[in-house]
C-alpha positions as a Python dict, from the first residue, in 0.01 Angstrom:
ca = {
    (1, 'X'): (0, 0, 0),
    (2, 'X'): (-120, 117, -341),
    (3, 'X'): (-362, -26, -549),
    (4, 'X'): (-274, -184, -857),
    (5, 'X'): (-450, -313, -1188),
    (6, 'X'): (-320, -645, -1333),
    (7, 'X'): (-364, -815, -1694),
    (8, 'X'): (-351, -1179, -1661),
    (9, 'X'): (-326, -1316, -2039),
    (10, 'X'): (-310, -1701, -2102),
    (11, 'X'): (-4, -1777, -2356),
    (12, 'X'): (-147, -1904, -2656),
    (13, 'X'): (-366, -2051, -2425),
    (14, 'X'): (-633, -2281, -2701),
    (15, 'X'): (-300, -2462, -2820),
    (16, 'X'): (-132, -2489, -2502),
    (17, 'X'): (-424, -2636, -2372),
    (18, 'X'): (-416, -2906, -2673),
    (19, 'X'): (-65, -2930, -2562),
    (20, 'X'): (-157, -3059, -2240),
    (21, 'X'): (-432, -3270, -2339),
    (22, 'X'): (-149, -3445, -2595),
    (23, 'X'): (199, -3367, -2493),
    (24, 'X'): (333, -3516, -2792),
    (25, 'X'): (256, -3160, -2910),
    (26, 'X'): (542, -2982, -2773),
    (27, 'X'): (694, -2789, -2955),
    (28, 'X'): (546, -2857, -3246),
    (29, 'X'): (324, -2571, -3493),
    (30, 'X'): (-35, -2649, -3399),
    (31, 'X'): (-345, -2507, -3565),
    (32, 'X'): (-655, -2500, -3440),
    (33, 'X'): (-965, -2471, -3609),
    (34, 'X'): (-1309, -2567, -3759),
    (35, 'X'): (-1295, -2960, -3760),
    (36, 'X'): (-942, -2953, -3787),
    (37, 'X'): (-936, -3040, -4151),
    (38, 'X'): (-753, -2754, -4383),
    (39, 'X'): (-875, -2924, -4694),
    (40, 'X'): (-1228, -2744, -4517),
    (41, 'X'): (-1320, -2377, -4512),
    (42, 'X'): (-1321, -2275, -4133),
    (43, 'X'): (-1052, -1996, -3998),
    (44, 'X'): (-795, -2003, -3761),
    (45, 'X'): (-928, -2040, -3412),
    (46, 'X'): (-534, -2032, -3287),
    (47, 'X'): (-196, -2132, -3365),
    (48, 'X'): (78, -2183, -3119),
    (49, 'X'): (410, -1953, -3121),
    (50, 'X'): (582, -2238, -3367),
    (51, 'X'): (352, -2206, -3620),
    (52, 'X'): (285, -1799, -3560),
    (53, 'X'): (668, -1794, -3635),
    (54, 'X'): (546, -1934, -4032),
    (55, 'X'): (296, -1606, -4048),
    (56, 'X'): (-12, -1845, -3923),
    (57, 'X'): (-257, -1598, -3695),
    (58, 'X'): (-612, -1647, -3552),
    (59, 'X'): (-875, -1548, -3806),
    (60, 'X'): (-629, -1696, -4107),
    (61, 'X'): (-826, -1935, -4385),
    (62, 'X'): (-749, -2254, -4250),
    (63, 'X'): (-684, -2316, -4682),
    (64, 'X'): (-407, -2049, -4594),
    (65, 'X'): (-256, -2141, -4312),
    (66, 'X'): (-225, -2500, -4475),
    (67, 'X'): (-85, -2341, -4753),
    (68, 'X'): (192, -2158, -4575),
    (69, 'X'): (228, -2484, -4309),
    (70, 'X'): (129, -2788, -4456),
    (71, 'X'): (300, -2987, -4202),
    (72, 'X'): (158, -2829, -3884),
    (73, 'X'): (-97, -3033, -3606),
    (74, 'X'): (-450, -2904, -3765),
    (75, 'X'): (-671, -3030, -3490),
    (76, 'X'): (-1073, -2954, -3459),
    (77, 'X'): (-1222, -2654, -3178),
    (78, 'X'): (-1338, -2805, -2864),
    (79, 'X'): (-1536, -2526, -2685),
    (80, 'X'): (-1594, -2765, -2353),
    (81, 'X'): (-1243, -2842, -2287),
    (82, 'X'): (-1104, -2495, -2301),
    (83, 'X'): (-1409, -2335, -2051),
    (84, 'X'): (-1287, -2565, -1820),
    (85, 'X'): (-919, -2482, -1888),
    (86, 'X'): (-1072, -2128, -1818),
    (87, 'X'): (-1266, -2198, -1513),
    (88, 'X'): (-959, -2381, -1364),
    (89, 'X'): (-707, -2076, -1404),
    (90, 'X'): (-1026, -1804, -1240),
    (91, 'X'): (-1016, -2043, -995),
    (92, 'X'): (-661, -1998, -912),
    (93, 'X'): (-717, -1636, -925),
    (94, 'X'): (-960, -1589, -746),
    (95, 'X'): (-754, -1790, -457),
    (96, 'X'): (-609, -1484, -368),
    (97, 'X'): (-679, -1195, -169),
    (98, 'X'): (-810, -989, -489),
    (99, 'X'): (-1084, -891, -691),
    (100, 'X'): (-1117, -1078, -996),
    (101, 'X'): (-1286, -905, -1293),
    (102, 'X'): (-1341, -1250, -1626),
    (103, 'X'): (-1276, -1077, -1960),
    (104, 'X'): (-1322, -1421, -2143),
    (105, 'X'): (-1141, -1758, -2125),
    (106, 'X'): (-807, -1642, -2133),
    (107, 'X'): (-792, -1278, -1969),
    (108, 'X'): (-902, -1168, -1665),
    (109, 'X'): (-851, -785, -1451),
    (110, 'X'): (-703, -859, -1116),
    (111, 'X'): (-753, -595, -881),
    (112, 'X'): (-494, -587, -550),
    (113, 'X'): (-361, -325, -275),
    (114, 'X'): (-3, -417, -254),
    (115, 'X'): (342, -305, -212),
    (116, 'X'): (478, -477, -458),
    (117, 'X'): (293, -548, -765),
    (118, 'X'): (561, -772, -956),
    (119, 'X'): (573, -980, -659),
    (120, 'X'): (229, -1082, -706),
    (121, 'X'): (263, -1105, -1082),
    (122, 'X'): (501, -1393, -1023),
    (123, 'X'): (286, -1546, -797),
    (124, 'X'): (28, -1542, -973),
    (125, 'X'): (170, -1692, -1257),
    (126, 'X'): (354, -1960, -1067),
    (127, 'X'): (17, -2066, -922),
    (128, 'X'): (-139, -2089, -1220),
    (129, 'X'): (114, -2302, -1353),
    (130, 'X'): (160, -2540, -1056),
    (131, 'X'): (-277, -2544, -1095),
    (132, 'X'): (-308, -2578, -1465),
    (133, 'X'): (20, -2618, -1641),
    (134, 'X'): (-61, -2333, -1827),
    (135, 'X'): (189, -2030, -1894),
    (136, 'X'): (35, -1700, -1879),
    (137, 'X'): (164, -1314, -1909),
    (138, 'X'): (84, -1043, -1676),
    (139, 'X'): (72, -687, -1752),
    (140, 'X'): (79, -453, -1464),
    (141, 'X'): (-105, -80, -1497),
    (142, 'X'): (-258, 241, -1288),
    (143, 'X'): (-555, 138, -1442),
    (144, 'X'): (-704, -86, -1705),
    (145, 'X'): (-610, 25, -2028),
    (146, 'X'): (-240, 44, -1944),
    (147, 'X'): (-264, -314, -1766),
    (148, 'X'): (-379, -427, -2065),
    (149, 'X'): (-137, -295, -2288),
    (150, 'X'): (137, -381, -2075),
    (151, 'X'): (68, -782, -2096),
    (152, 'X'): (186, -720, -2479),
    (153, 'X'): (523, -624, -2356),
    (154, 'X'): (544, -920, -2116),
    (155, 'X'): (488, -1216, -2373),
    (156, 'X'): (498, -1466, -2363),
    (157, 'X'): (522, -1580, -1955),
    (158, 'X'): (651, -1226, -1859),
    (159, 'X'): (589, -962, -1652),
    (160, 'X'): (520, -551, -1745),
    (161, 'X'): (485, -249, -1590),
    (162, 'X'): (297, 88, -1730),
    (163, 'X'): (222, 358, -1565),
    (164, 'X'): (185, 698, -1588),
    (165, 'X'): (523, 781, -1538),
    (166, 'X'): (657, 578, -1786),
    (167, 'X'): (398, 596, -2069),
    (168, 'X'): (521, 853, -2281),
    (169, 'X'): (890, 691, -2328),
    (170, 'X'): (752, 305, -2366),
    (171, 'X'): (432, 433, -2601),
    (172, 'X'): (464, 769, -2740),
    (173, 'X'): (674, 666, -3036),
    (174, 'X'): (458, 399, -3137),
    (175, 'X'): (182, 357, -3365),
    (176, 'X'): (-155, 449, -3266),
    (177, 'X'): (-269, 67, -3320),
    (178, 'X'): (-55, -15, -3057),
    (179, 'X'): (-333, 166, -2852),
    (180, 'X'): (-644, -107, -2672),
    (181, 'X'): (-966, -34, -2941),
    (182, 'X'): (-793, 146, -3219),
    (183, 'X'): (-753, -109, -3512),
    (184, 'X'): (-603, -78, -3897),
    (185, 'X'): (-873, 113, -3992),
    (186, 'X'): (-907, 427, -3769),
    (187, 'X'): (-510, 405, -3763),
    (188, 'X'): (-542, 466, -4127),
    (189, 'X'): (-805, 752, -4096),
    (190, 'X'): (-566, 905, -3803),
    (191, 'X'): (-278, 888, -4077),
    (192, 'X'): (-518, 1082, -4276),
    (193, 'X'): (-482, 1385, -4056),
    (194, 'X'): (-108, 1364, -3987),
    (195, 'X'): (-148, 1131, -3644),
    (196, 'X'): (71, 858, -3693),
    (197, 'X'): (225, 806, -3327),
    (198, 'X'): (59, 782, -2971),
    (199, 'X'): (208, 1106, -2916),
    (200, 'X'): (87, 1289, -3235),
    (201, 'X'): (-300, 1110, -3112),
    (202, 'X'): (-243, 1221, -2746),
    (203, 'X'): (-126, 1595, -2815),
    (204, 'X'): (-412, 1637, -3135),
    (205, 'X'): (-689, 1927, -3117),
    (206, 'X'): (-977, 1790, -2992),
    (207, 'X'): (-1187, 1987, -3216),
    (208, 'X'): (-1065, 1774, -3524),
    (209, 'X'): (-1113, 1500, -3410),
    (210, 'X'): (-1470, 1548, -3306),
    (211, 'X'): (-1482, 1655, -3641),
    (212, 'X'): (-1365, 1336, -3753),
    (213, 'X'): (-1450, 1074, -3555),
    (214, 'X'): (-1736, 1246, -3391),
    (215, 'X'): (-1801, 1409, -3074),
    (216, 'X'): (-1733, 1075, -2840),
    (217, 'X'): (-1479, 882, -3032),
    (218, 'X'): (-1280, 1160, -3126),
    (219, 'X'): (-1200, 1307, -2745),
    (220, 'X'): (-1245, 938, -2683),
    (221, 'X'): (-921, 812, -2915),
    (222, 'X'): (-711, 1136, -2732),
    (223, 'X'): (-798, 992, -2402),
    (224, 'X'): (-659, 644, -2433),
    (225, 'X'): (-325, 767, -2670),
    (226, 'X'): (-306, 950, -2305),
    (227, 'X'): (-287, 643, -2109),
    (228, 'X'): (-629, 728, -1889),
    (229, 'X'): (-835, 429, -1817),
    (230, 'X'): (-1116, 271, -1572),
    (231, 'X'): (-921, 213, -1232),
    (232, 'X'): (-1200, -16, -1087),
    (233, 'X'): (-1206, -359, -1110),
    (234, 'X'): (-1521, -526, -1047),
    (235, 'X'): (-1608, -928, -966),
    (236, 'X'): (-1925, -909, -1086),
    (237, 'X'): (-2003, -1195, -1293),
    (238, 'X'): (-1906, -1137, -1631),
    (239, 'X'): (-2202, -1181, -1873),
    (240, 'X'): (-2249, -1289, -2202),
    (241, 'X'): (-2387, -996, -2452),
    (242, 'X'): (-2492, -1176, -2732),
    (243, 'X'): (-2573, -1531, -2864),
    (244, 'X'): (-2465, -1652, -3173),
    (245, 'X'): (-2397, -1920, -3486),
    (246, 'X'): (-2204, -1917, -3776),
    (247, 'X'): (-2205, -2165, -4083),
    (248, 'X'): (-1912, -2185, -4337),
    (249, 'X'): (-2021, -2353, -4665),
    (250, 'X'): (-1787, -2612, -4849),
    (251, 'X'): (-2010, -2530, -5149),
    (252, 'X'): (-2063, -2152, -5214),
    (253, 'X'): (-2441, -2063, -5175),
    (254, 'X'): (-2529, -1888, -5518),
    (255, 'X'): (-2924, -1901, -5470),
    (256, 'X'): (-3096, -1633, -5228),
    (257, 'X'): (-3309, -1888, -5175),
    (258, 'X'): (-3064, -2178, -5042),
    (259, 'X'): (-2952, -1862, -4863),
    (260, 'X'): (-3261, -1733, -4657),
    (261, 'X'): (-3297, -2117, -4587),
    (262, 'X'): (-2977, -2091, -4434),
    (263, 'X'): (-3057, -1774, -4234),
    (264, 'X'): (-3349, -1937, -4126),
    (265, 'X'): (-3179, -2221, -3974),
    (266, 'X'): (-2888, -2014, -3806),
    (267, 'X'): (-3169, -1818, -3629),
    (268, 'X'): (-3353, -2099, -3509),
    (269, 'X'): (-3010, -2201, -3352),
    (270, 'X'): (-2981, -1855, -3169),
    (271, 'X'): (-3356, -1856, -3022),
    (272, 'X'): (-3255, -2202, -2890),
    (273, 'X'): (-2955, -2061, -2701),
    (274, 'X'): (-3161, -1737, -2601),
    (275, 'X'): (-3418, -1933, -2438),
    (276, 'X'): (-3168, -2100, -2235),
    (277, 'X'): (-3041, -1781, -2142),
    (278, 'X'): (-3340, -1652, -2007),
    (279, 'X'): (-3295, -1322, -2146),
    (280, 'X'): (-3512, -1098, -2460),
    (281, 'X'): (-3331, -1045, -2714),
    (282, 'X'): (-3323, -609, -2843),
    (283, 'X'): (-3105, -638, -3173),
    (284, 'X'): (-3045, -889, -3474),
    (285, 'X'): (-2778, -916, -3660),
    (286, 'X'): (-2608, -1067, -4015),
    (287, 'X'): (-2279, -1157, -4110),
    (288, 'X'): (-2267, -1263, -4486),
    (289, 'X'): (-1903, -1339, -4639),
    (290, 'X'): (-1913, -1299, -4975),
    (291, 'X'): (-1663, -1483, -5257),
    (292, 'X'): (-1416, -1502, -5262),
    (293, 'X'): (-1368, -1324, -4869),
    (294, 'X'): (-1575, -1045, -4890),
    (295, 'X'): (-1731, -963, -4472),
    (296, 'X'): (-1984, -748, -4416),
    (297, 'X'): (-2253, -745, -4085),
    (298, 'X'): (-2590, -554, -4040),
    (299, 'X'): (-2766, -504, -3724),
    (300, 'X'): (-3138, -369, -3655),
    (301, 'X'): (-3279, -323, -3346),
    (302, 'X'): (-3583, -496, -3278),
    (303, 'X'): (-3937, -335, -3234),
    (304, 'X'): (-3991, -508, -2867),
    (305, 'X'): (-3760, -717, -2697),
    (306, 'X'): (-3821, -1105, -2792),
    (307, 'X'): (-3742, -1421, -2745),
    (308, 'X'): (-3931, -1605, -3033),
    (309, 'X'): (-3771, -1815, -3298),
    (310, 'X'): (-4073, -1716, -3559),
    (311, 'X'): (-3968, -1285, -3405),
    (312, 'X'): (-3600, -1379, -3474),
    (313, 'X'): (-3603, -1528, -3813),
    (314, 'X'): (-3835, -1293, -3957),
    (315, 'X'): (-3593, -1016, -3803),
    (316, 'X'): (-3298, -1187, -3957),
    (317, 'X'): (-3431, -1185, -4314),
    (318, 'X'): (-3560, -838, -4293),
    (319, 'X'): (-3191, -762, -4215),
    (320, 'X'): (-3047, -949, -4475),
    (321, 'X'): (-3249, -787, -4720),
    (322, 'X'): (-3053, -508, -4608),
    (323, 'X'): (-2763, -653, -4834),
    (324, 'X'): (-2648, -573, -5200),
    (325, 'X'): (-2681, -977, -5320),
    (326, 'X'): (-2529, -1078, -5635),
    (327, 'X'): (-2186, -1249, -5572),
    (328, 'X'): (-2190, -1608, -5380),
    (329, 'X'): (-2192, -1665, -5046),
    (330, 'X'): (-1935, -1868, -4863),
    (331, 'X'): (-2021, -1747, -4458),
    (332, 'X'): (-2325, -1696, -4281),
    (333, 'X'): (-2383, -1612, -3916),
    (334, 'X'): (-2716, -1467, -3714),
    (335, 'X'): (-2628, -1301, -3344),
    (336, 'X'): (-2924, -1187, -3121),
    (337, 'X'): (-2752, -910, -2875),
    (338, 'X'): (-2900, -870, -2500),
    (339, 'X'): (-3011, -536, -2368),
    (340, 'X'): (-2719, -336, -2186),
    (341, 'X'): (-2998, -246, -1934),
    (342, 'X'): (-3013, -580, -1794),
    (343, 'X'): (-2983, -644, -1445),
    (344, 'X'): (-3065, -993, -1382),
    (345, 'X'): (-2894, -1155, -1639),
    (346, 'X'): (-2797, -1566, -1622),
    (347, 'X'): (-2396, -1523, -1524),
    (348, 'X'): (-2316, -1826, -1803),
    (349, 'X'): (-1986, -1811, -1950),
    (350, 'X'): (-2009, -1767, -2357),
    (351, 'X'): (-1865, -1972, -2658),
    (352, 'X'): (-1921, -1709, -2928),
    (353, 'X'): (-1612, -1605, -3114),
}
């Protein structure tokens, strides 16, 4: 037997779990987000494959997406029912003779020694349908990264195999953001020095791109365009890094005043959450969204680890003085980040997104 690294990916799994709360939903575009209301500034939490087909994607104004699909299902986040959606599919998992690695609510690293690795794809996903009604994709790799890649070929309710051997033909005419980590931005600065395919990334001098990216990321960005990845999987609890609240005004915030109130407030709501947790918080951070979308985030560490409202706020303002104010405000959000060093941390499942 040979051991094998599987991708298990929920299918649109927020609306398909709205689906099954309200089958009347079939079928139908469904977007979820904020309160549900697109008159209201929130973004995109989801949108099933019917209204994806109308160019609606997760992180899209709601205001947008309204725009573009005005006669969609808008209906509100509910955080409870999909973590126990979530907990109901590990469950299933984990009812096999694997090891079970939670990425989040709807991914998960399965570990297995097996013969046949599509085998246990199918059965997997026929469990977890029988279990949950829920469809889910399964992406099957030599190690992690190409596991998770994989999944994107076998969408939606599919099956995928990447391995070594087949890497270079299925990837190495592709774009480097086809690669796990490497987004529109470093595919732009890879552009920049003639890298536009996983090939050109995976054959590129190392020494340039140290030289650009730095000493880590640049070997780093070579390694995955080569398909080498983490082989183990590992069922230790998966635990949550950072704590978090956000806050999207209806009315812009023009006053730094109104807006340090805010900050304030948003803190106050993190220190509640870290207290539960159990944990001291090391680093604070800021996420201000300027009119009209305008993102940017600062982070400082902290001086001692902490678990004081008073340390937080203070912590937060001192980092949003970090910020070049002067246009209104339409998003803010405070997130207090654990230490990486923990050892003993509370294995709690985490609604951040």
């Amino acid at each position: 037997m040979a051991d094998w690294v599987l991708h298990v990916d929920l299918d649109q799994f927020i609306a398909a779990v709205e689906v099954l709360r309200d089958p009347s939903l079939r079928g139908r575009p469904v977007v979820v987000g904020g309160n549900g209301d697109p008159t209201e500034r929130a973004v995109v939490a989801t949108a099933s494959y019917e209204a994806r087909e109308f160019g609606v994607r997760s992180g899209l104004p709601l205001r947008t997406a309204f725009k573009k699909l005005p006669d969609a299902v808008y209906l509100p986040v509910d955080h409870a029912l999909y973590e126990a959606a979530s907990a109901d599919v590990m469950a299933v998992l984990r009812s096999f003779p694997v090891v079970v690695e939670v990425l989040g609510w709807d991914e998960a690293f399965v570990g297995a020694s097996v013969d046949d690795p599509v085998a246990l794809a199918r059965s997997v996903q026929a469990a977890v349908l029988d279990k949950t009604g829920l469809h889910c994709s399964v992406g099957i790799g030599d190690n992690k990264l190409r596991a998770k890649i994989a999944t994107e070929f076998g969408k939606p309710a599919g099956v995928f195999r990447l391995t070594r051997e087949n890497w270079a033909e299925v990837m190495g005419h592709r774009p480097t953001s086809a690669l796990w980590g490497i987004g529109a931005k470093t595919e732009r600065k890879l552009a920049e020095l003639g890298l536009a395919t996983v090939t050109d990334l995976a054959t590129a001098p190392v020494d340039a791109l140290a030289a650009r990216f730095g000493p880590r990321m640049g070997p780093y960005y070579r390694t995955v365009a080569q398909g080498a990845g983490d082989t183990v999987v590992s069922a230790t609890p998966w635990v949550v890094k950072s704590r978090s609240h956000e806050k999207t005004f209806q009315q812009d915030l023009a006053s730094l005043e109104d807006i340090r109130r805010e900050v304030v407030a948003l803190a106050h709501q993190v220190a509640a959450d870290v207290v539960a947790e159990g944990r001291p918080v090391v680093r604070v951070g800021v996420k201000v969204r300027f009119v009209p979308f305008f993102t940017k985030v600062r982070l400082m560490k902290l001086p001692a680890p902490t678990s004081s409202a008073d340390e937080l706020a203070a912590a937060a303002l001192v980092v949003l003085d970090r910020f070049e104010h002067g246009r209104a405000v339409r998003l803010l959000g405070v997130r207090a980040e654990f230490s990486d060093d923990d050892v003993e941390p509370k294995p709690s499942p985490s609604t951040y997104q």
